[in-house]
XYZ file of C-alpha atoms in Angstrom:
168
model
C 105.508 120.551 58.700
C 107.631 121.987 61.831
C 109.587 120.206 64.161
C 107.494 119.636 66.454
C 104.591 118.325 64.509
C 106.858 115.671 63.196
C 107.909 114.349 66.596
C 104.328 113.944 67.781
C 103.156 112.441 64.537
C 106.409 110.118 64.661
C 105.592 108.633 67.915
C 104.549 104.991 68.757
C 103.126 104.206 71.957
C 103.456 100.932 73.439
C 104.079 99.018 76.621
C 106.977 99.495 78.660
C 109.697 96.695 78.201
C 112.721 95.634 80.036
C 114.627 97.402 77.591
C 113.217 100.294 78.377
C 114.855 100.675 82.105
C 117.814 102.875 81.479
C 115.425 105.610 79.615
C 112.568 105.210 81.872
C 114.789 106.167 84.775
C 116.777 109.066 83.124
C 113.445 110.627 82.437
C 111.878 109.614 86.156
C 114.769 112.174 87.073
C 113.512 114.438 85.354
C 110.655 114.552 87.301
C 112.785 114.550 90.504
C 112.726 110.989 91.383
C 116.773 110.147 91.095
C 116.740 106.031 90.053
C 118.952 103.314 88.607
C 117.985 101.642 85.624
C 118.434 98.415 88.255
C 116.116 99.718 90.913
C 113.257 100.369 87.692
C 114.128 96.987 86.006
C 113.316 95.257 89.598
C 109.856 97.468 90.208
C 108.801 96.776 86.485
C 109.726 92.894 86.353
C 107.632 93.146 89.509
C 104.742 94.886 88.316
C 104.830 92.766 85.077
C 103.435 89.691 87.225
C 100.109 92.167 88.013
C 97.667 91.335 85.769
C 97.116 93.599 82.932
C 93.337 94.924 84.246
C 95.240 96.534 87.575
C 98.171 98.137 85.980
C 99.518 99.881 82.806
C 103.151 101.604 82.355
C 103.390 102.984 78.314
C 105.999 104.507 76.461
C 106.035 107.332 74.043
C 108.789 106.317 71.651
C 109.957 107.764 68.372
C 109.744 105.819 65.182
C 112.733 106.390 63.113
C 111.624 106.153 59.712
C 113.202 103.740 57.283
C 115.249 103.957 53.965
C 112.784 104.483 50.846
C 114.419 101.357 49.729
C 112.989 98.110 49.826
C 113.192 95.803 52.706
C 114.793 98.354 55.407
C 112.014 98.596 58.127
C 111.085 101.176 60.770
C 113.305 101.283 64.083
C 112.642 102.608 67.177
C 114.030 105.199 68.626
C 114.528 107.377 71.713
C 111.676 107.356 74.575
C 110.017 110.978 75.072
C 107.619 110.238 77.628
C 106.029 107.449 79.531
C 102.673 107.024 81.843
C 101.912 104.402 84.665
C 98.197 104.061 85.594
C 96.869 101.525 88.052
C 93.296 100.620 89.192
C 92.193 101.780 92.548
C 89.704 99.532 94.524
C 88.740 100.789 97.911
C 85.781 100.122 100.368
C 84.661 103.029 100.568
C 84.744 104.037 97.023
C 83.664 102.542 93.338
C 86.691 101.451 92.011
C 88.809 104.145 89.757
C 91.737 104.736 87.662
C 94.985 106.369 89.188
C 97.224 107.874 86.756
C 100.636 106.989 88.772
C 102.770 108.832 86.826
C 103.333 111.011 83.849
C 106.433 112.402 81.977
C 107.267 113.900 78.989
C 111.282 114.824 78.112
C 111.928 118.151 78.405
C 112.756 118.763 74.957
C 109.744 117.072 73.871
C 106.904 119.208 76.007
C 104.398 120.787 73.682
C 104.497 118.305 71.329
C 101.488 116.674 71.938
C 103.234 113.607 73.485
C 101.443 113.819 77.095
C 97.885 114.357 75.566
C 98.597 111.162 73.403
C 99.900 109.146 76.651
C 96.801 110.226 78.269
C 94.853 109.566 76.083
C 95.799 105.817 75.874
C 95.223 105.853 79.791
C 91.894 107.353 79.199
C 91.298 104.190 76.960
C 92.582 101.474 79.319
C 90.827 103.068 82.074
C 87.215 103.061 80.248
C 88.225 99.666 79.152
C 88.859 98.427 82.399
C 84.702 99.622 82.834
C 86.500 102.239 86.048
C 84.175 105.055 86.035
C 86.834 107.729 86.307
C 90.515 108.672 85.845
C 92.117 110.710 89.264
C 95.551 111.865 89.574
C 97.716 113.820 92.002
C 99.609 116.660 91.004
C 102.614 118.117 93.237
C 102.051 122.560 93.989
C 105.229 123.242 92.616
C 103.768 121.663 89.363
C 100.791 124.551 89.073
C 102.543 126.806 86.090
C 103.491 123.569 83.591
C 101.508 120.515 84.595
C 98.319 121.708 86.065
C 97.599 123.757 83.122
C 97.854 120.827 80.977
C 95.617 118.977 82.865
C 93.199 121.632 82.930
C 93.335 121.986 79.006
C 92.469 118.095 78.777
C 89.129 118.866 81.170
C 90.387 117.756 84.018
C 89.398 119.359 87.241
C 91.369 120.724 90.407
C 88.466 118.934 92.550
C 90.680 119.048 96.388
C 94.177 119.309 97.928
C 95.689 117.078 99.925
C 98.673 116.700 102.363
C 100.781 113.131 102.070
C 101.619 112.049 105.130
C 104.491 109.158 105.039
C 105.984 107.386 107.879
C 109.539 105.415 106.378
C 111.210 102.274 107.996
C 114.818 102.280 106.504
């Protein structure tokens, strides 16, 4: 068994905790979205009051494996990755699943960490009887991201410009 095979097949994934803050915004950065573990610890005890049929956040987290010796128990360990999804209802639509966010550490891409968060989104999202799963995917994502939505069966179906007007 590589490396890599053991990190995938060592992961646990679970919702997101207040514990969790401090990793989910280190790896948030990594996606280019510079946060305090304060400013995600206010925006998830927020989102925590949603019910659970609008909203999802999971973490990919390793397991640490216990001691062969009786009575030691399985930690956790380090996050890798994490995935928000929410559920979309709009007049002029059927209602729908948006995957919010995705991210996977860098030194844990290509580990099969992503397909297994979105595959638990994929689950909530046919649970939640929403007839479809979107998500948005930044241009300078095309050479990593795109391609690994792509390989799931996902489909490039439009592009879109965000327009944002800010009140500071």
């Amino acid at each position: 068994m590589n490396a890599a095979s053991s990190v995938a097949q060592g992961i646990v994934i679970r919702r997101a905790e207040e514990a969790d803050c401090a990793m989910l915004a280190a790896l948030a950065g990594e996606l280019g979205y510079a946060n305090q573990a304060s400013q995600i610890a206010d925006r998830l005890a927020k989102l925590s009051q949603m019910p659970s049929s609008e909203h999802a956040i999971w973490v990919a987290q390793e397991v640490i494996q216990g001691a062969a010796q009786e009575g030691v128990q399985d930690t956790q360990g380090q996050l890798h990755g994490w995935a928000h999804v929410r559920a979309m209802h709009q007049l002029n639509l059927p209602s729908y699943a948006e995957l919010v966010a995705l991210v996977v550490a860098k030194g844990s891409k290509r580990q099969g960490i992503g397909q297994q968060l979105i595959a638990q989104v994929e689950n909530w999202t046919q649970a939640q009887q929403l007839a479809e799963l979107r998500l948005y995917s930044s241009m300078q994502r095309q050479a990593e991201a795109h391609q690994f939505y792509l390989r799931l069966g996902y489909q490039a179906v439009k592009q879109k410009m965000l327009f944002c007007k800010r009140w500071d």
